[in-house]
Amino acid sequence: MKFLLVALNAKYIHSNPALYSLRSYAVARDSEAENEVELAEYTINQQLSDILADIYKRKPDAAAFSCYIWNWNMMQELVTEFHKVMPQIPIWLGGPEVSYNVPEILEQYPFLTGIMTGEGEETFFQLLQHYRRQRVGEDPEAMQLQLTAFWPGAAEHTGLHAIAGLVFWDPVSGGIVRTQERALTDISGLPFIYEDLGAFENRILYYESSRGCPFNCSYCLSSIDKKVRLRDLSLVKKELQFFLDAKVPQVKFVDRTFNCNHEHAQEIWRYILEHDNGVTNFHFEISADLLNGEELALLSQMRPGLMQLEIGVQSTNPDTLREIRRYANLDKLRHTVVRIHAEHNIHIHLDLIAGLPFEDFASFQRSFNDVYYMRPEQLQLGFLKVLKGSYMAEMAENYGIAYTSKPPYEVLYTKWLSYEEVIRLKRIEEMVELYYNSNQFSHVLPVLEKQFPSPFDMFAALADFYEENGYFVNSPSRMYRYQVLLDFAAAVDLGRENLYRELLVYDMYLRENLKSRPVFAKDLSGWHDKITDFYKKEETERNYLPDYEGYNARQMQRMTHIELFRWPVEKQAWELLELHDRMFMGMQETAVLFDYRTRDPLTNDARTVEVEL
C-alpha cells in the first residue's frame, strides 16, 4: 500500500508543513504508515510533464494533492493529466483552495474521488486505514452495499461515510456526500515534524505553536476559525531547542497572530533570548498594537538579527479598517514600531493592501506615507486577494470589486479604485521592491525623498520615469539600476548630481566589494600609491583591521575596499543637504574603508571607518 501526498510549492526553498504533519501524525498513530505514506514535493516552476512522470514512477495506490492559491492553476492541470495516465488510482484533494466550493470542484472534475476539508491529520489517518483495508481484501463499499439491503442506515456508518471531514462521490447513490464536520485538533497532540532535517537542507523551516486567530478580518480565511489553540509550552521549548542545537538558519512561525496570547508569546520569546545560539533567526507575524511593556522590554534585549517581525497594517484609513473588521489602535501601533525600530536589533516588515473598501488612490497614498515614515526594513505593497470562503468574497458585489477569475483572485478595480489606478500602483510597487525593499539604496533615497512632497510621490515619479524610458519592458540589470536612479535624480534635482554620484557609490560598496567600478564613480588612479601604502602599513600595525590577522597587505586590499568622498555621505539626509546648499566641501577628500567581514546583522551593510591615507 502506498499513499502519495503531493505538494507544489512556490519555490524550492519552501516546504509544505501540512503534508509532513499528515504523515507524522499517521506514523505516530500506526508505525506501518511509515512505509505506506510517501511525500512528493515539487515547485510550480518545474515542467508539468516532469512532475507527472515522477509521480507515475512512484506507482501510488492512492494520491492526495495539497491545494493553495499559488498552485491551484497548475494543480488542476496536474490532477487531470494524472488521472489519464493512472485512471484506476483514487485522487483526493485538500487545502484552503478547495475547502469552500467543494461541490463545484467535484462537478467540474468528476474523476476526483473526493476532497478532505478542515484540519486533516485525523481525517487522513482514517482515510489511509480505509485504503489499507481495501488493499488486504476488505472492501468497505461492497460491505456497505450488502448491509444496506438489510439496514438502510448502513451507508452512514461504513466506509468513507464513517470518516468525518470528507466530501466525495458516493458509489452507491452516484451523488455527492458530505460527512460530518471534523472537530478541531488538539495541536499539542500532534507530533514534531522535523526529527530528520535531511529533507529540509537549504529550505525555510515552518513551525506552528498555535492554530486559529481571534480576529475576524474580512479578507482572511483565518477569521473563519475563531478558536485559538496553543501548543503546550513544554513541547514548544523542546522543539525550539532542537532547531537551536541544529543551528538552522531560520525558523518561520506560521501562527496567524503570534502574540494574541501574551503569556504564550513572552515565554517563547524569553526562551529564544536565553538560548540564542548566535545563528538561528526566528520570524513571527504579530499585531504590534497588542504588545505590552514587558514584551517590548524582551524584544529590546534580542541579539541584532535574532528576530524578524511581520506586522500587517493593511491601511491607516479608519473607515477602511472598520469595514474590514480590523480594529487596530494605529497610534499605539505607530509608537510601538518606532520604539522597536529605534533599538536597531529587529527586522520589521510592514504590510499594506491596496484595493480594500473605502480606500481610494489618495487614501492609499496617505496609508503608504504613514507606514513609510515608520521606516520598516521592508514595506510590502500587496493587492487584495478575494479568497473563497471569506467575508470579502460575500461583499465583493456590494463593494464593486472586480477580481481575476483564476488564482490569485486579485483585485482589478473597486468602487473607489479604478483599474488604471491599480495598474499605476503595480508600477509603484515594483519601484518599492527594487529601490526600498532591496536595502541597496539606503543613503541615496532619504536625500532624493526630500525633493518630493512625500515618499509616495517619489516612487510614483520614479515609476513614471521607468515607464517613459521603457524600463518596465526592458528591465535594467541589478547594477544598472544605480545608473537609472542617478539619471532620475539628476533630472529632478538639478545641481546636485555629484552628490548623488557619491551617495550611490557609497551604497554600492556598502553591500559588496565590486569587481569593476561603476561608470559614474570617480577615477582613483591618482590615489593608487597611497591606498597601497595604507595596506602595507596595516599589515604590521592593524589599526583598522584587527580581525585580519594572518592576511598580508595584498590579501586585505582584495578583501576590503577604500573609496574617496568629497561629501560626508554618511550623514543624515537633512544635514547633508544643508551642507550642500551652503556649498560646504571638505578641504580634502575623506577616505572610507569598507570591511566586508563585519556586516550589520539587519541590513547586511559592511562596516565602514574613515582612514588616513
Short mmCIF file of N, CA and C in Angstrom, two decimals, residues 98-242:
data_model
loop_
_atom_site.label_atom_id
_atom_site.label_comp_id
_atom_site.label_asym_id
_atom_site.label_seq_id
_atom_site.Cartn_x
_atom_site.Cartn_y
_atom_site.Cartn_z
N VAL A 98 -9.51 24.44 -1.93
CA VAL A 98 -10.61 23.55 -2.35
C VAL A 98 -11.60 23.28 -1.22
N SER A 99 -11.52 24.05 -0.17
CA SER A 99 -12.35 23.76 1.01
C SER A 99 -13.67 24.51 1.05
N TYR A 100 -13.89 25.49 0.17
CA TYR A 100 -15.06 26.35 0.32
C TYR A 100 -16.01 26.33 -0.87
N ASN A 101 -15.67 25.59 -1.90
CA ASN A 101 -16.62 25.39 -3.02
C ASN A 101 -16.49 23.95 -3.52
N VAL A 102 -16.57 23.04 -2.56
CA VAL A 102 -16.29 21.63 -2.83
C VAL A 102 -17.22 21.04 -3.90
N PRO A 103 -18.54 21.18 -3.81
CA PRO A 103 -19.39 20.57 -4.83
C PRO A 103 -19.06 21.03 -6.25
N GLU A 104 -18.76 22.33 -6.40
CA GLU A 104 -18.43 22.86 -7.73
C GLU A 104 -17.18 22.19 -8.30
N ILE A 105 -16.18 22.00 -7.44
CA ILE A 105 -14.94 21.37 -7.89
C ILE A 105 -15.19 19.92 -8.29
N LEU A 106 -15.97 19.19 -7.49
CA LEU A 106 -16.26 17.79 -7.82
C LEU A 106 -17.10 17.67 -9.10
N GLU A 107 -17.99 18.63 -9.30
CA GLU A 107 -18.78 18.63 -10.54
C GLU A 107 -17.88 18.92 -11.74
N GLN A 108 -16.91 19.84 -11.56
CA GLN A 108 -16.02 20.21 -12.65
C GLN A 108 -15.04 19.08 -12.98
N TYR A 109 -14.61 18.35 -11.95
CA TYR A 109 -13.65 17.25 -12.16
C TYR A 109 -14.25 15.96 -11.60
N PRO A 110 -15.17 15.33 -12.34
CA PRO A 110 -15.87 14.15 -11.82
C PRO A 110 -14.98 12.94 -11.60
N PHE A 111 -13.74 12.96 -12.13
CA PHE A 111 -12.83 11.84 -11.90
C PHE A 111 -12.22 11.87 -10.49
N LEU A 112 -12.37 13.00 -9.78
CA LEU A 112 -11.86 13.06 -8.42
C LEU A 112 -12.64 12.12 -7.51
N THR A 113 -11.93 11.49 -6.60
CA THR A 113 -12.62 10.64 -5.62
C THR A 113 -13.30 11.51 -4.57
N GLY A 114 -12.60 12.53 -4.08
CA GLY A 114 -13.19 13.41 -3.09
C GLY A 114 -12.21 14.46 -2.59
N ILE A 115 -12.67 15.22 -1.58
CA ILE A 115 -11.89 16.32 -1.02
C ILE A 115 -11.92 16.22 0.50
N MET A 116 -10.75 16.39 1.11
CA MET A 116 -10.64 16.47 2.56
C MET A 116 -10.79 17.93 2.97
N THR A 117 -11.70 18.20 3.91
CA THR A 117 -11.93 19.58 4.36
C THR A 117 -11.53 19.72 5.83
N GLY A 118 -11.21 20.94 6.21
CA GLY A 118 -10.85 21.18 7.60
C GLY A 118 -9.45 20.66 7.92
N GLU A 119 -9.15 20.55 9.21
CA GLU A 119 -7.84 20.07 9.64
C GLU A 119 -7.71 18.59 9.33
N GLY A 120 -6.61 18.21 8.70
CA GLY A 120 -6.59 16.92 8.03
C GLY A 120 -5.89 15.77 8.69
N GLU A 121 -5.22 15.98 9.83
CA GLU A 121 -4.40 14.91 10.38
C GLU A 121 -5.20 13.62 10.65
N GLU A 122 -6.25 13.72 11.44
CA GLU A 122 -7.03 12.52 11.78
C GLU A 122 -7.82 12.03 10.57
N THR A 123 -8.31 12.97 9.76
CA THR A 123 -9.06 12.58 8.57
C THR A 123 -8.18 11.74 7.64
N PHE A 124 -6.96 12.20 7.41
CA PHE A 124 -6.08 11.46 6.52
C PHE A 124 -5.73 10.09 7.11
N PHE A 125 -5.48 10.03 8.40
CA PHE A 125 -5.14 8.75 9.02
C PHE A 125 -6.27 7.73 8.83
N GLN A 126 -7.50 8.16 9.00
CA GLN A 126 -8.63 7.24 8.82
C GLN A 126 -8.79 6.87 7.34
N LEU A 127 -8.48 7.82 6.46
CA LEU A 127 -8.56 7.52 5.03
C LEU A 127 -7.48 6.50 4.65
N LEU A 128 -6.32 6.64 5.22
CA LEU A 128 -5.25 5.67 4.99
C LEU A 128 -5.68 4.28 5.44
N GLN A 129 -6.31 4.20 6.61
CA GLN A 129 -6.79 2.91 7.11
C GLN A 129 -7.83 2.31 6.16
N HIS A 130 -8.68 3.18 5.63
CA HIS A 130 -9.73 2.74 4.69
C HIS A 130 -9.10 2.04 3.50
N TYR A 131 -8.07 2.66 2.91
CA TYR A 131 -7.45 2.05 1.72
C TYR A 131 -6.58 0.86 2.09
N ARG A 132 -6.06 0.85 3.30
CA ARG A 132 -5.30 -0.31 3.76
C ARG A 132 -6.22 -1.53 3.83
N ARG A 133 -7.43 -1.34 4.34
CA ARG A 133 -8.39 -2.45 4.43
C ARG A 133 -8.75 -2.95 3.03
N GLN A 134 -8.92 -2.02 2.12
CA GLN A 134 -9.20 -2.43 0.75
C GLN A 134 -8.06 -3.26 0.17
N ARG A 135 -6.86 -2.85 0.51
CA ARG A 135 -5.66 -3.49 -0.03
C ARG A 135 -5.54 -4.95 0.43
N VAL A 136 -5.98 -5.21 1.66
CA VAL A 136 -5.85 -6.59 2.20
C VAL A 136 -7.10 -7.43 1.93
N GLY A 137 -7.98 -6.92 1.10
CA GLY A 137 -9.11 -7.74 0.70
C GLY A 137 -10.45 -7.33 1.26
N GLU A 138 -10.44 -6.42 2.22
CA GLU A 138 -11.71 -5.94 2.73
C GLU A 138 -12.19 -4.81 1.83
N ASP A 139 -13.44 -4.87 1.41
CA ASP A 139 -13.98 -3.85 0.53
C ASP A 139 -15.12 -3.14 1.25
N PRO A 140 -14.83 -1.96 1.83
CA PRO A 140 -15.87 -1.26 2.59
C PRO A 140 -17.10 -0.93 1.75
N GLU A 141 -16.89 -0.62 0.46
CA GLU A 141 -18.04 -0.26 -0.36
C GLU A 141 -18.95 -1.48 -0.62
N ALA A 142 -18.30 -2.63 -0.86
CA ALA A 142 -19.10 -3.85 -1.08
C ALA A 142 -19.84 -4.23 0.19
N MET A 143 -19.16 -4.07 1.33
CA MET A 143 -19.80 -4.36 2.62
C MET A 143 -20.98 -3.42 2.84
N GLN A 144 -20.79 -2.19 2.42
CA GLN A 144 -21.87 -1.20 2.59
C GLN A 144 -23.08 -1.61 1.76
N LEU A 145 -22.85 -2.04 0.51
CA LEU A 145 -23.95 -2.45 -0.35
C LEU A 145 -24.72 -3.63 0.24
N GLN A 146 -23.97 -4.57 0.80
CA GLN A 146 -24.62 -5.75 1.39
C GLN A 146 -25.45 -5.37 2.62
N LEU A 147 -24.86 -4.52 3.47
CA LEU A 147 -25.55 -4.13 4.69
C LEU A 147 -26.79 -3.29 4.39
N THR A 148 -26.71 -2.46 3.34
CA THR A 148 -27.81 -1.56 3.03
C THR A 148 -29.09 -2.34 2.73
N ALA A 149 -28.93 -3.54 2.16
CA ALA A 149 -30.11 -4.35 1.84
C ALA A 149 -30.90 -4.71 3.10
N PHE A 150 -30.21 -4.83 4.22
CA PHE A 150 -30.86 -5.21 5.48
C PHE A 150 -31.02 -4.02 6.43
N TRP A 151 -30.14 -3.01 6.25
CA TRP A 151 -30.15 -1.86 7.17
C TRP A 151 -29.96 -0.58 6.35
N PRO A 152 -31.05 0.10 6.05
CA PRO A 152 -30.96 1.29 5.19
C PRO A 152 -29.99 2.35 5.70
N GLY A 153 -29.76 2.41 7.00
CA GLY A 153 -28.86 3.43 7.54
C GLY A 153 -27.40 3.05 7.53
N ALA A 154 -27.06 1.88 6.95
CA ALA A 154 -25.67 1.41 7.00
C ALA A 154 -24.71 2.35 6.27
N ALA A 155 -25.20 2.99 5.23
CA ALA A 155 -24.32 3.86 4.43
C ALA A 155 -23.66 4.94 5.25
N GLU A 156 -24.33 5.38 6.32
CA GLU A 156 -23.80 6.48 7.12
C GLU A 156 -22.76 5.99 8.14
N HIS A 157 -22.54 4.69 8.24
CA HIS A 157 -21.68 4.17 9.29
C HIS A 157 -20.56 3.26 8.76
N THR A 158 -20.41 3.17 7.46
CA THR A 158 -19.39 2.29 6.90
C THR A 158 -18.56 3.03 5.85
N GLY A 159 -17.38 2.50 5.58
CA GLY A 159 -16.54 3.03 4.52
C GLY A 159 -16.22 4.50 4.69
N LEU A 160 -16.20 5.21 3.59
CA LEU A 160 -15.88 6.65 3.61
C LEU A 160 -16.91 7.45 4.40
N HIS A 161 -18.15 6.96 4.44
CA HIS A 161 -19.20 7.68 5.15
C HIS A 161 -18.89 7.83 6.64
N ALA A 162 -18.07 6.93 7.17
CA ALA A 162 -17.79 6.96 8.61
C ALA A 162 -16.63 7.89 8.97
N ILE A 163 -16.00 8.49 7.94
CA ILE A 163 -14.84 9.36 8.18
C ILE A 163 -15.28 10.82 8.12
N ALA A 164 -15.17 11.52 9.23
CA ALA A 164 -15.54 12.94 9.27
C ALA A 164 -14.57 13.76 8.43
N GLY A 165 -15.08 14.87 7.87
CA GLY A 165 -14.23 15.79 7.13
C GLY A 165 -14.02 15.45 5.67
N LEU A 166 -14.92 14.65 5.09
CA LEU A 166 -14.79 14.28 3.68
C LEU A 166 -16.00 14.76 2.88
N VAL A 167 -15.74 15.08 1.61
CA VAL A 167 -16.80 15.27 0.62
C VAL A 167 -16.39 14.44 -0.58
N PHE A 168 -17.28 13.54 -1.05
CA PHE A 168 -16.85 12.59 -2.08
C PHE A 168 -18.04 12.13 -2.93
N TRP A 169 -17.68 11.53 -4.06
CA TRP A 169 -18.70 10.90 -4.90
C TRP A 169 -19.08 9.55 -4.28
N ASP A 170 -20.34 9.37 -4.02
CA ASP A 170 -20.82 8.14 -3.40
C ASP A 170 -21.06 7.08 -4.48
N PRO A 171 -20.34 5.95 -4.45
CA PRO A 171 -20.52 4.93 -5.49
C PRO A 171 -21.90 4.27 -5.45
N VAL A 172 -22.60 4.39 -4.33
CA VAL A 172 -23.92 3.77 -4.21
C VAL A 172 -24.99 4.65 -4.87
N SER A 173 -25.05 5.90 -4.42
CA SER A 173 -26.09 6.80 -4.94
C SER A 173 -25.66 7.54 -6.19
N GLY A 174 -24.35 7.61 -6.44
CA GLY A 174 -23.88 8.37 -7.59
C GLY A 174 -23.87 9.86 -7.35
N GLY A 175 -24.22 10.27 -6.15
CA GLY A 175 -24.23 11.70 -5.83
C GLY A 175 -23.06 12.07 -4.93
N ILE A 176 -23.06 13.35 -4.52
CA ILE A 176 -22.00 13.87 -3.67
C ILE A 176 -22.44 13.76 -2.21
N VAL A 177 -21.56 13.24 -1.38
CA VAL A 177 -21.84 13.06 0.05
C VAL A 177 -20.86 13.92 0.85
N ARG A 178 -21.39 14.61 1.83
CA ARG A 178 -20.55 15.36 2.77
C ARG A 178 -20.71 14.72 4.15
N THR A 179 -19.63 14.22 4.70
CA THR A 179 -19.70 13.61 6.03
C THR A 179 -19.70 14.71 7.10
N GLN A 180 -19.82 14.31 8.35
CA GLN A 180 -19.89 15.31 9.41
C GLN A 180 -18.58 16.10 9.49
N GLU A 181 -18.70 17.31 10.01
CA GLU A 181 -17.54 18.18 10.11
C GLU A 181 -16.53 17.63 11.11
N ARG A 182 -15.26 17.74 10.76
CA ARG A 182 -14.20 17.25 11.64
C ARG A 182 -13.99 18.23 12.79
N ALA A 183 -13.91 17.72 14.01
CA ALA A 183 -13.65 18.57 15.18
C ALA A 183 -12.24 19.15 15.11
N LEU A 184 -12.07 20.32 15.74
CA LEU A 184 -10.76 20.96 15.75
C LEU A 184 -9.75 20.11 16.50
N THR A 185 -8.52 20.17 16.06
CA THR A 185 -7.46 19.32 16.59
C THR A 185 -6.84 19.92 17.85
N ASP A 186 -6.50 19.04 18.78
CA ASP A 186 -5.66 19.44 19.92
C ASP A 186 -4.23 19.44 19.40
N ILE A 187 -3.66 20.62 19.14
CA ILE A 187 -2.37 20.65 18.44
C ILE A 187 -1.22 20.21 19.34
N SER A 188 -1.45 20.12 20.64
CA SER A 188 -0.40 19.56 21.50
C SER A 188 -0.25 18.06 21.29
N GLY A 189 -1.24 17.45 20.67
CA GLY A 189 -1.18 16.02 20.39
C GLY A 189 -0.53 15.70 19.07
N LEU A 190 -0.15 16.73 18.32
CA LEU A 190 0.48 16.49 17.02
C LEU A 190 1.98 16.26 17.18
N PRO A 191 2.54 15.32 16.45
CA PRO A 191 3.98 15.07 16.57
C PRO A 191 4.81 16.17 15.92
N PHE A 192 6.04 16.31 16.35
CA PHE A 192 7.00 17.24 15.77
C PHE A 192 7.43 16.70 14.41
N ILE A 193 7.44 17.54 13.39
CA ILE A 193 7.65 17.05 12.02
C ILE A 193 9.10 17.11 11.56
N TYR A 194 10.00 17.64 12.40
CA TYR A 194 11.37 17.88 11.93
C TYR A 194 12.41 17.00 12.61
N GLU A 195 12.06 15.78 13.01
CA GLU A 195 13.05 14.93 13.65
C GLU A 195 14.25 14.67 12.74
N ASP A 196 14.00 14.62 11.43
CA ASP A 196 15.07 14.43 10.45
C ASP A 196 15.14 15.68 9.58
N LEU A 197 16.23 16.43 9.68
CA LEU A 197 16.37 17.68 8.92
C LEU A 197 16.96 17.47 7.53
N GLY A 198 17.25 16.23 7.18
CA GLY A 198 17.88 15.97 5.89
C GLY A 198 17.06 16.47 4.71
N ALA A 199 15.72 16.36 4.81
CA ALA A 199 14.86 16.77 3.69
C ALA A 199 14.70 18.28 3.61
N PHE A 200 15.22 19.02 4.61
CA PHE A 200 14.98 20.46 4.66
C PHE A 200 16.25 21.29 4.49
N GLU A 201 17.29 20.68 3.96
CA GLU A 201 18.53 21.42 3.77
C GLU A 201 18.31 22.55 2.77
N ASN A 202 18.79 23.75 3.12
CA ASN A 202 18.65 24.96 2.29
C ASN A 202 17.19 25.36 2.08
N ARG A 203 16.32 24.99 3.03
CA ARG A 203 14.91 25.36 2.91
C ARG A 203 14.46 26.02 4.20
N ILE A 204 13.40 26.84 4.08
CA ILE A 204 12.83 27.50 5.25
C ILE A 204 12.10 26.47 6.10
N LEU A 205 12.31 26.52 7.40
CA LEU A 205 11.59 25.63 8.31
C LEU A 205 10.40 26.38 8.89
N TYR A 206 9.21 25.83 8.71
CA TYR A 206 7.99 26.43 9.24
C TYR A 206 7.60 25.74 10.54
N TYR A 207 7.13 26.54 11.48
CA TYR A 207 6.79 25.96 12.78
C TYR A 207 5.48 26.57 13.27
N GLU A 208 4.69 25.74 13.95
CA GLU A 208 3.35 26.13 14.39
C GLU A 208 3.23 25.96 15.90
N SER A 209 3.07 27.08 16.61
CA SER A 209 2.86 26.99 18.06
C SER A 209 1.42 27.29 18.44
N SER A 210 0.60 27.64 17.44
CA SER A 210 -0.84 27.86 17.70
C SER A 210 -1.59 27.72 16.39
N ARG A 211 -2.88 27.46 16.50
CA ARG A 211 -3.77 27.46 15.34
C ARG A 211 -4.97 28.34 15.64
N GLY A 212 -5.50 28.93 14.58
CA GLY A 212 -6.66 29.79 14.75
C GLY A 212 -6.25 31.23 14.95
N CYS A 213 -7.23 32.12 14.89
CA CYS A 213 -6.98 33.55 15.06
C CYS A 213 -8.18 34.18 15.77
N PRO A 214 -7.95 35.04 16.75
CA PRO A 214 -9.07 35.63 17.49
C PRO A 214 -9.77 36.76 16.73
N PHE A 215 -9.17 37.21 15.63
CA PHE A 215 -9.73 38.35 14.91
C PHE A 215 -10.55 37.88 13.72
N ASN A 216 -11.29 38.78 13.14
CA ASN A 216 -12.18 38.38 12.04
C ASN A 216 -12.04 39.30 10.84
N CYS A 217 -10.79 39.57 10.42
CA CYS A 217 -10.55 40.42 9.24
C CYS A 217 -11.26 39.82 8.03
N SER A 218 -11.96 40.64 7.32
CA SER A 218 -12.88 40.14 6.29
C SER A 218 -12.19 39.53 5.08
N TYR A 219 -10.92 39.83 4.87
CA TYR A 219 -10.21 39.33 3.69
C TYR A 219 -9.47 38.03 3.96
N CYS A 220 -9.49 37.55 5.20
CA CYS A 220 -8.61 36.46 5.63
C CYS A 220 -9.41 35.21 6.00
N LEU A 221 -8.92 34.04 5.58
CA LEU A 221 -9.59 32.79 5.90
C LEU A 221 -9.36 32.37 7.35
N SER A 222 -8.31 32.91 7.97
CA SER A 222 -8.06 32.56 9.37
C SER A 222 -9.18 33.05 10.28
N SER A 223 -9.93 34.04 9.81
CA SER A 223 -11.02 34.57 10.63
C SER A 223 -12.17 33.58 10.78
N ILE A 224 -12.19 32.54 9.93
CA ILE A 224 -13.28 31.57 9.99
C ILE A 224 -13.18 30.72 11.26
N ASP A 225 -11.94 30.43 11.65
CA ASP A 225 -11.73 29.63 12.87
C ASP A 225 -11.34 30.58 13.99
N LYS A 226 -12.29 30.94 14.85
CA LYS A 226 -12.05 31.92 15.91
C LYS A 226 -11.33 31.31 17.12
N LYS A 227 -11.38 29.99 17.24
CA LYS A 227 -10.84 29.37 18.44
C LYS A 227 -9.33 29.22 18.31
N VAL A 228 -8.60 29.92 19.16
CA VAL A 228 -7.14 29.81 19.16
C VAL A 228 -6.73 28.65 20.05
N ARG A 229 -5.92 27.74 19.51
CA ARG A 229 -5.42 26.61 20.28
C ARG A 229 -3.91 26.71 20.37
N LEU A 230 -3.37 26.63 21.56
CA LEU A 230 -1.94 26.81 21.80
C LEU A 230 -1.26 25.47 22.01
N ARG A 231 -0.11 25.30 21.43
CA ARG A 231 0.68 24.09 21.67
C ARG A 231 1.33 24.22 23.05
N ASP A 232 1.37 23.11 23.77
CA ASP A 232 1.92 23.11 25.12
C ASP A 232 3.34 23.68 25.10
N LEU A 233 3.60 24.62 26.01
CA LEU A 233 4.88 25.32 26.02
C LEU A 233 6.06 24.40 26.28
N SER A 234 5.87 23.35 27.04
CA SER A 234 6.98 22.42 27.27
C SER A 234 7.40 21.75 25.96
N LEU A 235 6.41 21.45 25.11
CA LEU A 235 6.72 20.89 23.79
C LEU A 235 7.40 21.92 22.91
N VAL A 236 6.87 23.15 22.92
CA VAL A 236 7.42 24.22 22.09
C VAL A 236 8.89 24.45 22.43
N LYS A 237 9.20 24.53 23.71
CA LYS A 237 10.59 24.79 24.13
C LYS A 237 11.51 23.64 23.71
N LYS A 238 11.04 22.42 23.86
CA LYS A 238 11.83 21.26 23.45
C LYS A 238 12.12 21.31 21.95
N GLU A 239 11.10 21.69 21.17
CA GLU A 239 11.26 21.71 19.72
C GLU A 239 12.10 22.90 19.27
N LEU A 240 11.96 24.03 19.95
CA LEU A 240 12.84 25.17 19.64
C LEU A 240 14.30 24.81 19.91
N GLN A 241 14.53 24.06 20.99
CA GLN A 241 15.91 23.68 21.31
C GLN A 241 16.48 22.77 20.22
N PHE A 242 15.62 21.97 19.63
CA PHE A 242 16.07 21.12 18.51
C PHE A 242 16.61 21.99 17.37
#
